[in-house]
Coordinates of C-alpha atoms in Angstrom, one line a residue:
M1 CA -0.1 0.0 0.0
K2 CA 3.2 2.3 0.7
P3 CA 4.3 2.3 -3.1
R4 CA 0.8 2.8 -4.1
L5 CA 0.7 6.4 -1.9
L6 CA 3.9 7.1 -3.1
I7 CA 3.2 6.7 -6.7
L8 CA -0.5 8.8 -6.4
T9 CA 1.4 11.6 -4.2
A10 CA 4.2 11.9 -7.1
V11 CA 1.1 12.0 -9.7
V12 CA -0.4 14.9 -7.8
A13 CA 2.6 17.0 -7.4
L14 CA 3.6 16.5 -10.9
A15 CA 0.0 17.7 -12.1
G16 CA 0.4 20.9 -10.2
C17 CA 4.1 21.5 -12.0
G18 CA 2.1 20.6 -15.5
G19 CA -0.5 23.3 -15.7
T20 CA 0.0 26.9 -17.1
S21 CA 0.9 29.4 -15.2
G22 CA -0.8 31.9 -13.7
D23 CA -1.2 35.9 -14.1
L24 CA 1.0 38.2 -12.4
I25 CA -0.7 41.5 -12.9
A26 CA -2.9 42.1 -15.4
I27 CA -3.1 46.0 -16.6
E28 CA -5.7 47.6 -18.7
V29 CA -5.8 50.9 -20.2
S30 CA -8.8 53.0 -21.9
G31 CA -9.9 56.3 -22.4
G32 CA -8.2 59.5 -23.0
F33 CA -6.6 60.0 -26.5
Q34 CA -6.2 56.1 -26.7
P35 CA -8.1 55.0 -29.5
K36 CA -9.0 51.6 -28.3
T37 CA -8.4 49.7 -25.0
V38 CA -5.0 47.9 -24.5
A39 CA -5.0 44.9 -22.0
I40 CA -1.4 43.7 -21.3
T41 CA -1.1 40.7 -18.9
V42 CA 2.5 39.4 -17.0
T43 CA 2.3 35.7 -16.2
D44 CA 4.6 34.0 -13.1
D45 CA 6.7 32.1 -15.5
G46 CA 7.8 35.4 -17.3
R47 CA 5.7 35.8 -20.7
G48 CA 3.3 38.3 -21.7
T49 CA 0.1 39.2 -23.8
C50 CA -1.5 41.9 -25.5
D51 CA -5.1 41.9 -25.9
R52 CA -5.4 38.1 -25.2
G53 CA -2.9 37.4 -27.9
P54 CA -0.2 35.0 -28.2
L55 CA 1.9 34.8 -24.8
K56 CA 5.7 36.0 -26.0
P57 CA 8.7 35.9 -23.7
I58 CA 9.3 38.9 -21.6
S59 CA 12.9 40.0 -20.1
G60 CA 14.2 38.8 -16.5
Q61 CA 14.5 42.5 -15.7
T62 CA 10.9 43.6 -16.7
L63 CA 9.3 40.0 -14.9
L64 CA 11.5 41.8 -11.8
D65 CA 9.8 44.6 -12.3
A66 CA 6.5 43.4 -12.5
R67 CA 6.7 41.5 -9.5
E68 CA 8.2 44.5 -7.8
I69 CA 4.9 46.7 -8.7
Q70 CA 2.5 43.6 -7.8
R71 CA 4.2 43.6 -4.5
E72 CA 3.9 47.7 -3.8
L73 CA 0.4 47.9 -5.1
A74 CA -0.9 44.6 -3.2
P75 CA -2.3 46.7 0.1
Y76 CA -4.2 49.0 -2.4
A77 CA -5.5 45.9 -4.4
N78 CA -6.5 44.6 -1.0
Q79 CA -8.5 47.6 -0.6
A80 CA -9.8 47.7 -3.8
R81 CA -8.9 50.9 -4.4
V82 CA -9.8 53.6 -6.9
F83 CA -8.0 56.7 -7.2
P84 CA -10.6 59.5 -8.8
S85 CA -10.3 61.1 -12.3
A86 CA -10.0 64.9 -12.6
G87 CA -11.1 64.7 -16.5
A88 CA -12.4 63.4 -19.1
D89 CA -9.8 63.2 -21.5
Q90 CA -7.4 61.6 -19.3
R91 CA -6.3 57.7 -19.4
Q92 CA -7.9 55.2 -17.2
Y93 CA -5.6 52.6 -15.4
E94 CA -6.6 49.2 -14.0
L95 CA -4.2 46.8 -12.2
R96 CA -5.5 43.8 -11.4
M97 CA -3.6 40.9 -9.3
R98 CA -4.4 38.2 -7.1
E99 CA -5.3 40.4 -4.5
G100 CA -7.5 42.7 -6.1
A101 CA -7.2 45.5 -8.3
V102 CA -6.2 49.2 -8.4
T103 CA -8.0 51.6 -10.3
W104 CA -6.3 55.3 -11.2
P105 CA -6.3 58.2 -13.7
E106 CA -3.2 59.0 -15.9
G107 CA -1.4 62.2 -14.2
G108 CA -3.7 62.0 -11.3
Q109 CA -2.6 64.2 -8.1
G110 CA -1.4 62.1 -5.0
L111 CA -0.6 58.9 -6.4
P112 CA 1.8 56.4 -4.7
P113 CA 4.7 56.4 -6.6
A114 CA 4.2 52.3 -7.8
L115 CA 1.4 53.5 -9.9
G116 CA 4.1 55.9 -11.9
K117 CA 6.1 52.4 -12.4
A118 CA 2.9 50.4 -13.4
V119 CA 2.6 53.0 -15.9
L120 CA 5.8 52.7 -17.3
L121 CA 5.5 49.2 -17.3
E122 CA 2.6 49.0 -19.5
R123 CA 4.2 51.2 -22.2
S124 CA 6.9 49.2 -22.2
L125 CA 5.2 46.1 -22.4
E126 CA 2.8 47.6 -24.9
Q127 CA 5.8 48.5 -27.4
Q128 CA 6.9 44.7 -27.0
L129 CA 4.3 42.4 -27.0
C130 CA 1.5 44.4 -29.2
P131 CA 1.4 44.5 -33.0
P132 CA 1.8 47.9 -34.7
E133 CA -1.0 49.6 -35.6
G134 CA -2.3 48.3 -39.3
G135 CA 0.5 45.5 -39.1

């Protein structure tokens, strides 16, 4: 009976390793002068996608940056924090992660520095992952 239990334990452990990795963060940008909504997702295993397109590898530094942003914004996501918008022509950002979501406007006053880092990360990932318009 013991060998059977060991085999079952090994199968369960391997099943947990073989699945797709989970999402680390997802950032959606809409409004303002942005012609369309853009959705960027970074996975725990170092890949990213634009608008649910194919997963593409991202650099190790970009993954580290995403993890740092996730850690810094976790307290705000736990509170489902929404920072108010000052104008209709501002882009709106929503960052989702396991802990919850944070929503903020572009250029809002009094925003935590990690939200600025998230904007820079999103712009960089958009350039890397999203196909050029018309291409």
